[in-house]
């Protein structure tokens, strides 16, 4: 059978000659397959029973079940993909939103490796310049080499790595979504706003204050960002034990929130509880929203009004999109979003800063290479295991 050709046929039970299914067979001969090994794919009609029978027949003639992630593991071990691509496959499988999927696809396509490799080349050039000076000291003046070549290169490297880390914040936001807490007093319309944003009746809505007693969560993708929305129990003093537990959970959610939507009743003046809520959230990224705009005739200038009862929260959506528009850039160029990758870059940056300090203090160049080597190993560990790295 030729490679990369589809063949029509039937799966037949060798015991009694029964036709199990009508299928298409696709052959991928090494090295032109996902794992760079010989691979055969069987495309049947689907369904639990027929798929199970085909699988049992394959196992009965010597095949075995693959371990979770084994195909990607083989692809990595056979050199088809690097470590960052292998991790991106898992990120793709577990992507909680469309933005995370796009970032994962970028990783699968090898964009992280393309981002990191030029930095590795620059580090290797610095190390080589120092080692040549150590081996052949008569050809270069150490002070001139340090001041004119090594130190400027190290300083620029630090600036460039810091830029990568700043941009990685956008990558993490797009990958993980913005943890968004909706806060306010009971009955100001928090749950109604959640339901409108999610376009479903996720939270119970009544005229009875204190209906929401536990955290209600959901995901929504807006134009520029995905939100992990959390509706909370209304903040107030209460003697109800269960409601009090819900309010405590609300305060815990506030501590972990990336964004706070503080909701107030537009038809009422702010009271002490409202002012306390403003004080609680003043150091958080927040959007102040006045709900029940349909009940009032005049509006304050520069305030954000919505009417959850009329399903009109467009101004709130526009404001969220405006605030996170800058993070969209993470989808259009190689950006780190994986926590391990970001940690490795941070470690590399710390090593480079130590190298910069050593150079500025006039420490021997052969000692500086210790930090440069560490920076190289940390960066290279993004695309290969540390034990395989040679400097």
Short mmCIF file of C-alpha atoms in Angstrom, two decimals:
data_model
loop_
_atom_site.label_atom_id
_atom_site.label_comp_id
_atom_site.label_asym_id
_atom_site.label_seq_id
_atom_site.Cartn_x
_atom_site.Cartn_y
_atom_site.Cartn_z
CA UNK A 1 0.00 0.00 0.00
CA UNK A 2 1.34 3.44 -0.92
CA UNK A 3 2.00 6.02 1.77
CA UNK A 4 -0.51 8.82 2.21
CA UNK A 5 -3.15 7.03 0.16
CA UNK A 6 -6.68 6.18 1.32
CA UNK A 7 -7.85 2.62 0.68
CA UNK A 8 -11.48 1.49 0.85
CA UNK A 9 -12.36 -1.85 2.45
CA UNK A 10 -14.07 -3.78 5.25
CA UNK A 11 -13.10 -4.89 8.74
CA UNK A 12 -13.88 -8.61 8.95
CA UNK A 13 -13.96 -10.82 12.05
CA UNK A 14 -11.43 -13.60 11.31
CA UNK A 15 -13.29 -16.06 13.53
CA UNK A 16 -16.66 -16.15 11.75
CA UNK A 17 -16.10 -13.94 8.71
CA UNK A 18 -18.63 -11.30 9.79
CA UNK A 19 -18.25 -7.81 8.36
CA UNK A 20 -17.77 -5.48 11.32
CA UNK A 21 -17.68 -2.19 9.43
CA UNK A 22 -17.07 -0.51 6.09
CA UNK A 23 -13.92 1.60 6.51
CA UNK A 24 -11.24 3.74 4.95
CA UNK A 25 -7.61 2.83 5.65
CA UNK A 26 -4.87 5.49 5.54
CA UNK A 27 -1.18 4.52 5.61
CA UNK A 28 1.60 6.89 6.68
CA UNK A 29 5.03 5.40 6.11
CA UNK A 30 8.03 6.62 8.13
CA UNK A 31 9.29 9.25 8.43
CA UNK A 32 6.26 11.14 7.09
CA UNK A 33 3.92 10.64 10.03
CA UNK A 34 3.15 12.33 13.33
CA UNK A 35 5.60 10.08 15.19
CA UNK A 36 8.05 9.57 12.24
CA UNK A 37 7.11 5.87 12.46
CA UNK A 38 4.88 3.70 10.28
CA UNK A 39 1.28 4.57 11.14
CA UNK A 40 -2.05 3.15 9.97
CA UNK A 41 -5.35 4.92 10.61
CA UNK A 42 -8.74 3.23 10.37
CA UNK A 43 -11.73 5.50 9.69
CA UNK A 44 -15.00 3.77 10.52
CA UNK A 45 -18.57 4.92 10.85
CA UNK A 46 -18.21 5.63 14.55
CA UNK A 47 -20.52 4.66 17.35
CA UNK A 48 -19.53 2.99 20.59
CA UNK A 49 -20.24 -0.64 19.65
CA UNK A 50 -18.60 -0.78 16.22
CA UNK A 51 -15.56 1.20 17.42
CA UNK A 52 -15.16 -1.15 20.38
CA UNK A 53 -15.33 -4.21 18.12
CA UNK A 54 -12.71 -2.82 15.70
CA UNK A 55 -10.44 -1.99 18.64
CA UNK A 56 -10.84 -5.48 20.14
CA UNK A 57 -9.90 -7.06 16.79
CA UNK A 58 -6.76 -4.90 16.56
CA UNK A 59 -5.75 -5.85 20.11
CA UNK A 60 -6.38 -9.54 19.42
CA UNK A 61 -3.79 -9.60 16.60
CA UNK A 62 -1.00 -7.97 18.62
CA UNK A 63 -1.70 -4.26 18.90
CA UNK A 64 -1.84 -2.59 22.32
CA UNK A 65 -3.54 0.50 23.73
CA UNK A 66 -1.39 3.63 23.62
CA UNK A 67 -0.57 5.27 26.91
CA UNK A 68 -1.99 8.78 27.42
CA UNK A 69 0.20 11.14 25.38
CA UNK A 70 2.30 8.30 23.92
CA UNK A 71 2.00 9.42 20.29
CA UNK A 72 3.23 12.90 21.19
CA UNK A 73 5.96 11.35 23.34
CA UNK A 74 7.14 9.28 20.38
CA UNK A 75 7.03 12.33 18.12
CA UNK A 76 9.30 14.14 20.59
CA UNK A 77 11.68 11.20 21.13
CA UNK A 78 11.98 10.71 17.37
CA UNK A 79 12.87 14.38 16.87
CA UNK A 80 9.79 15.46 14.98
CA UNK A 81 8.84 18.06 17.60
CA UNK A 82 10.68 19.80 20.44
CA UNK A 83 9.68 19.91 24.09
CA UNK A 84 7.75 23.18 23.75
CA UNK A 85 5.71 21.72 20.89
CA UNK A 86 4.94 18.58 22.90
CA UNK A 87 3.67 20.73 25.78
CA UNK A 88 1.65 22.82 23.33
CA UNK A 89 -0.20 19.69 22.23
CA UNK A 90 -1.43 19.23 25.80
CA UNK A 91 -2.23 22.94 26.02
CA UNK A 92 -4.30 22.54 22.85
CA UNK A 93 -6.22 19.58 24.28
CA UNK A 94 -6.92 21.40 27.55
CA UNK A 95 -7.58 24.86 26.03
CA UNK A 96 -10.45 26.42 28.01
CA UNK A 97 -11.25 29.06 25.38
CA UNK A 98 -10.64 30.02 21.75
CA UNK A 99 -7.77 32.37 22.61
CA UNK A 100 -5.99 29.56 24.48
CA UNK A 101 -6.49 27.30 21.46
CA UNK A 102 -4.88 29.88 19.13
CA UNK A 103 -1.87 30.26 21.42
CA UNK A 104 -1.52 26.48 21.67
CA UNK A 105 -1.63 26.10 17.88
CA UNK A 106 1.16 28.68 17.65
CA UNK A 107 3.22 26.51 20.02
CA UNK A 108 2.46 23.34 18.08
CA UNK A 109 3.72 25.04 14.91
CA UNK A 110 7.08 25.69 16.58
CA UNK A 111 6.79 29.43 17.14
CA UNK A 112 8.14 29.22 20.69
CA UNK A 113 11.32 27.58 19.40
CA UNK A 114 11.66 30.34 16.80
CA UNK A 115 11.30 32.91 19.58
CA UNK A 116 13.92 31.31 21.85
CA UNK A 117 16.60 30.18 19.38
CA UNK A 118 17.91 33.68 18.49
CA UNK A 119 18.48 34.35 22.21
CA UNK A 120 20.39 31.06 22.52
CA UNK A 121 22.56 32.05 19.53
CA UNK A 122 23.33 35.41 21.15
CA UNK A 123 24.29 33.75 24.44
CA UNK A 124 26.50 31.23 22.68
CA UNK A 125 28.29 34.07 20.87
CA UNK A 126 28.98 35.86 24.18
CA UNK A 127 30.30 32.66 25.75
CA UNK A 128 32.48 31.96 22.70
CA UNK A 129 34.00 35.46 22.78
CA UNK A 130 34.99 35.01 26.42
CA UNK A 131 36.36 31.50 25.94
CA UNK A 132 38.49 32.60 22.98
CA UNK A 133 39.94 35.36 25.15
CA UNK A 134 40.66 32.88 27.93
CA UNK A 135 42.35 30.42 25.54
CA UNK A 136 44.22 33.08 23.56
CA UNK A 137 44.67 36.08 25.91
CA UNK A 138 47.36 37.66 23.74
CA UNK A 139 44.86 38.53 20.99
CA UNK A 140 42.43 40.73 22.92
CA UNK A 141 42.63 43.22 25.73
CA UNK A 142 40.32 42.00 28.50
CA UNK A 143 39.08 45.45 29.49
CA UNK A 144 38.39 46.44 25.90
CA UNK A 145 36.55 43.16 25.25
CA UNK A 146 34.42 43.65 28.37
CA UNK A 147 33.58 47.31 27.86
CA UNK A 148 33.09 47.30 24.08
CA UNK A 149 31.59 43.88 23.42
CA UNK A 150 30.49 41.64 26.30
CA UNK A 151 28.90 44.18 28.68
CA UNK A 152 26.84 46.00 25.97
CA UNK A 153 25.63 42.65 24.66
CA UNK A 154 24.62 41.49 28.14
CA UNK A 155 22.78 44.75 28.86
CA UNK A 156 20.83 44.55 25.60
CA UNK A 157 20.06 40.89 26.25
CA UNK A 158 18.58 41.78 29.65
CA UNK A 159 16.36 44.45 28.08
CA UNK A 160 15.13 42.08 25.38
CA UNK A 161 14.35 39.27 27.83
CA UNK A 162 12.48 41.70 30.07
CA UNK A 163 10.36 42.64 27.04
CA UNK A 164 9.58 38.96 26.43
CA UNK A 165 8.40 38.62 30.04
CA UNK A 166 6.22 41.74 29.79
CA UNK A 167 4.58 40.37 26.68
CA UNK A 168 4.10 36.97 28.34
CA UNK A 169 1.60 38.62 30.69
CA UNK A 170 -0.64 39.13 27.67
CA UNK A 171 -0.12 35.52 26.67
CA UNK A 172 -1.18 34.28 30.09
CA UNK A 173 -4.26 36.49 30.08
CA UNK A 174 -5.33 35.23 26.67
CA UNK A 175 -4.61 31.61 27.60
CA UNK A 176 -6.17 31.50 31.06
CA UNK A 177 -8.84 34.15 30.65
CA UNK A 178 -9.43 37.05 33.01
CA UNK A 179 -10.73 35.94 36.38
CA UNK A 180 -13.60 38.38 36.73
CA UNK A 181 -15.60 38.81 39.93
CA UNK A 182 -18.98 40.53 39.95
CA UNK A 183 -19.46 42.26 43.30
CA UNK A 184 -22.21 44.32 44.84
CA UNK A 185 -24.91 44.45 47.48
CA UNK A 186 -27.77 41.95 47.36
CA UNK A 187 -30.38 42.56 44.67
CA UNK A 188 -28.41 45.09 42.59
CA UNK A 189 -28.54 42.74 39.59
CA UNK A 190 -25.21 40.91 39.71
CA UNK A 191 -26.72 37.56 38.73
CA UNK A 192 -28.78 39.18 35.96
CA UNK A 193 -25.64 40.74 34.49
CA UNK A 194 -23.88 37.35 34.65
CA UNK A 195 -26.77 35.66 32.85
CA UNK A 196 -26.83 38.29 30.09
CA UNK A 197 -23.06 38.05 29.54
CA UNK A 198 -23.22 34.26 29.40
CA UNK A 199 -26.45 34.30 27.38
CA UNK A 200 -27.95 31.66 29.65
CA UNK A 201 -29.78 31.42 32.97
CA UNK A 202 -26.76 30.31 34.96
CA UNK A 203 -27.67 32.07 38.20
CA UNK A 204 -31.06 32.17 39.94
CA UNK A 205 -32.62 35.63 39.75
CA UNK A 206 -35.39 36.76 42.14
CA UNK A 207 -36.49 39.92 43.90
CA UNK A 208 -35.46 38.34 47.20
CA UNK A 209 -32.17 39.77 48.49
CA UNK A 210 -29.49 37.16 49.22
CA UNK A 211 -30.60 34.57 46.63
CA UNK A 212 -26.99 33.90 45.55
CA UNK A 213 -25.27 32.16 48.45
CA UNK A 214 -22.43 30.40 46.65
CA UNK A 215 -20.11 31.31 43.79
CA UNK A 216 -21.66 30.86 40.34
CA UNK A 217 -19.14 30.62 37.50
CA UNK A 218 -19.08 30.63 33.71
CA UNK A 219 -16.90 31.39 30.67
CA UNK A 220 -17.60 33.96 27.98
CA UNK A 221 -15.48 35.00 25.01
CA UNK A 222 -15.66 38.65 24.07
CA UNK A 223 -13.98 40.25 21.07
CA UNK A 224 -10.64 40.89 22.75
CA UNK A 225 -10.56 38.59 25.78
CA UNK A 226 -12.12 35.57 27.46
CA UNK A 227 -13.63 36.08 30.89
CA UNK A 228 -13.87 33.54 33.69
CA UNK A 229 -16.93 35.12 35.31
CA UNK A 230 -17.73 34.61 38.99
CA UNK A 231 -21.02 35.81 40.43
CA UNK A 232 -20.79 36.26 44.18
CA UNK A 233 -23.06 36.50 47.18
CA UNK A 234 -24.20 40.05 47.88
CA UNK A 235 -21.97 41.81 50.39
CA UNK A 236 -23.91 42.84 53.51
CA UNK A 237 -24.19 42.18 57.21
CA UNK A 238 -26.36 39.12 57.81
CA UNK A 239 -27.27 36.70 60.55
CA UNK A 240 -27.91 33.86 58.10
CA UNK A 241 -25.08 31.35 58.60
CA UNK A 242 -25.21 29.97 55.05
CA UNK A 243 -25.33 33.43 53.45
CA UNK A 244 -22.44 34.54 55.67
CA UNK A 245 -20.32 31.64 54.35
CA UNK A 246 -21.18 32.75 50.80
CA UNK A 247 -20.12 36.31 51.58
CA UNK A 248 -16.79 35.04 52.92
CA UNK A 249 -16.27 33.13 49.67
CA UNK A 250 -17.01 36.38 47.82
CA UNK A 251 -14.22 38.15 49.70
CA UNK A 252 -11.81 35.29 48.91
CA UNK A 253 -12.75 35.48 45.21
CA UNK A 254 -12.08 39.23 45.29
CA UNK A 255 -8.53 38.64 46.53
CA UNK A 256 -7.79 36.35 43.54
CA UNK A 257 -9.61 38.41 40.89
CA UNK A 258 -7.87 39.97 37.88
CA UNK A 259 -10.87 42.20 37.20
CA UNK A 260 -13.73 43.37 39.42
CA UNK A 261 -17.10 44.45 38.09
CA UNK A 262 -18.55 46.52 40.94
CA UNK A 263 -22.32 46.77 40.50
CA UNK A 264 -24.52 49.48 42.03
CA UNK A 265 -28.24 50.23 41.82
CA UNK A 266 -28.63 53.24 39.52
CA UNK A 267 -32.06 54.01 40.99
CA UNK A 268 -30.69 54.55 44.49
CA UNK A 269 -28.08 56.80 46.06
CA UNK A 270 -24.85 55.27 47.30
CA UNK A 271 -24.95 54.29 50.96
CA UNK A 272 -22.28 53.27 53.47
CA UNK A 273 -22.18 49.67 52.20
CA UNK A 274 -21.66 50.90 48.64
CA UNK A 275 -18.85 53.18 49.75
CA UNK A 276 -17.27 50.30 51.65
CA UNK A 277 -17.36 48.23 48.45
CA UNK A 278 -15.63 51.06 46.55
CA UNK A 279 -12.93 51.19 49.23
CA UNK A 280 -12.47 47.40 49.12
CA UNK A 281 -11.84 47.43 45.37
CA UNK A 282 -9.93 50.69 44.87
CA UNK A 283 -6.60 48.87 44.45
CA UNK A 284 -8.00 46.30 42.01
CA UNK A 285 -8.52 46.53 38.26
CA UNK A 286 -12.21 47.38 38.28
CA UNK A 287 -15.15 48.61 36.28
CA UNK A 288 -17.89 50.48 38.15
CA UNK A 289 -21.32 49.66 36.71
CA UNK A 290 -24.71 51.19 37.49
CA UNK A 291 -27.47 48.66 36.80
CA UNK A 292 -31.23 49.28 36.43
CA UNK A 293 -30.62 52.21 34.07
CA UNK A 294 -34.15 51.61 32.74
CA UNK A 295 -35.53 52.95 36.04
CA UNK A 296 -33.90 56.39 35.85
CA UNK A 297 -34.31 59.40 33.56
CA UNK A 298 -30.97 61.20 33.98
CA UNK A 299 -27.46 59.79 33.95
CA UNK A 300 -24.20 61.11 35.31
CA UNK A 301 -21.56 61.95 32.74
CA UNK A 302 -18.70 59.43 32.33
CA UNK A 303 -20.55 56.77 34.36
CA UNK A 304 -21.24 53.32 32.91
CA UNK A 305 -24.91 52.30 32.89
CA UNK A 306 -26.51 48.98 31.98
CA UNK A 307 -29.96 47.46 32.14
CA UNK A 308 -29.70 43.73 32.79
CA UNK A 309 -33.51 43.52 32.87
CA UNK A 310 -33.54 44.67 29.23
CA UNK A 311 -30.44 42.56 28.43
CA UNK A 312 -28.55 45.75 27.57
CA UNK A 313 -24.95 45.42 28.81
CA UNK A 314 -23.29 46.54 25.59
CA UNK A 315 -21.46 49.48 27.21
CA UNK A 316 -19.94 47.11 29.77
CA UNK A 317 -18.80 44.71 27.04
CA UNK A 318 -17.29 47.61 25.07
CA UNK A 319 -15.37 48.81 28.13
CA UNK A 320 -13.97 45.33 28.84
CA UNK A 321 -12.89 44.94 25.21
CA UNK A 322 -11.24 48.37 25.28
CA UNK A 323 -9.23 47.59 28.42
CA UNK A 324 -7.89 44.30 27.09
CA UNK A 325 -7.43 45.24 23.44
CA UNK A 326 -3.65 45.49 23.84
CA UNK A 327 -3.42 41.82 24.86
CA UNK A 328 -4.80 40.74 21.47
CA UNK A 329 -1.31 41.28 20.06
CA UNK A 330 -0.25 38.09 21.84
CA UNK A 331 -2.19 36.12 19.22
CA UNK A 332 -0.33 37.62 16.28
CA UNK A 333 3.29 36.95 17.23
CA UNK A 334 5.25 34.33 19.21
CA UNK A 335 4.38 34.86 22.89
CA UNK A 336 5.05 32.81 25.99
CA UNK A 337 1.98 31.70 27.93
CA UNK A 338 3.08 28.39 29.47
CA UNK A 339 4.02 28.81 33.15
CA UNK A 340 7.08 26.56 32.87
CA UNK A 341 8.41 28.54 29.93
CA UNK A 342 7.91 31.84 31.73
CA UNK A 343 9.64 30.51 34.86
CA UNK A 344 12.60 29.38 32.74
CA UNK A 345 12.90 32.84 31.15
CA UNK A 346 12.78 34.47 34.57
CA UNK A 347 15.59 32.22 35.80
CA UNK A 348 17.61 33.05 32.69
CA UNK A 349 17.04 36.77 33.29
CA UNK A 350 18.25 36.50 36.91
CA UNK A 351 21.43 34.78 35.73
CA UNK A 352 22.02 37.48 33.12
CA UNK A 353 21.56 40.23 35.69
CA UNK A 354 24.18 38.54 37.87
CA UNK A 355 26.49 38.42 34.86
CA UNK A 356 25.91 42.13 34.23
CA UNK A 357 26.72 43.01 37.84
CA UNK A 358 29.88 40.88 37.71
CA UNK A 359 31.04 42.58 34.51
CA UNK A 360 30.40 46.04 35.95
CA UNK A 361 32.43 45.08 39.04
CA UNK A 362 35.34 43.91 36.88
CA UNK A 363 35.16 40.26 37.96
CA UNK A 364 37.22 37.79 35.93
CA UNK A 365 35.55 36.82 32.65
CA UNK A 366 35.88 33.09 33.27
CA UNK A 367 33.69 33.52 36.36
CA UNK A 368 31.12 35.49 34.36
CA UNK A 369 30.70 32.51 32.04
CA UNK A 370 29.17 30.55 34.95
CA UNK A 371 26.17 32.88 34.91
CA UNK A 372 26.04 32.99 31.11
CA UNK A 373 26.04 29.20 30.97
CA UNK A 374 23.22 29.07 33.52
CA UNK A 375 21.21 31.59 31.49
CA UNK A 376 21.72 29.45 28.39
CA UNK A 377 20.66 26.23 30.12
CA UNK A 378 17.50 27.81 31.56
CA UNK A 379 16.44 29.19 28.18
CA UNK A 380 17.30 26.02 26.29
CA UNK A 381 15.23 23.97 28.78
CA UNK A 382 12.14 25.43 27.15
CA UNK A 383 12.76 23.32 24.05
CA UNK A 384 14.76 20.37 25.44
CA UNK A 385 15.43 18.62 28.80
CA UNK A 386 18.28 20.09 30.81
CA UNK A 387 20.17 16.79 30.79
CA UNK A 388 20.40 17.00 26.98
CA UNK A 389 21.80 20.55 26.91
CA UNK A 390 25.46 21.05 26.07
CA UNK A 391 27.05 24.48 26.38
#
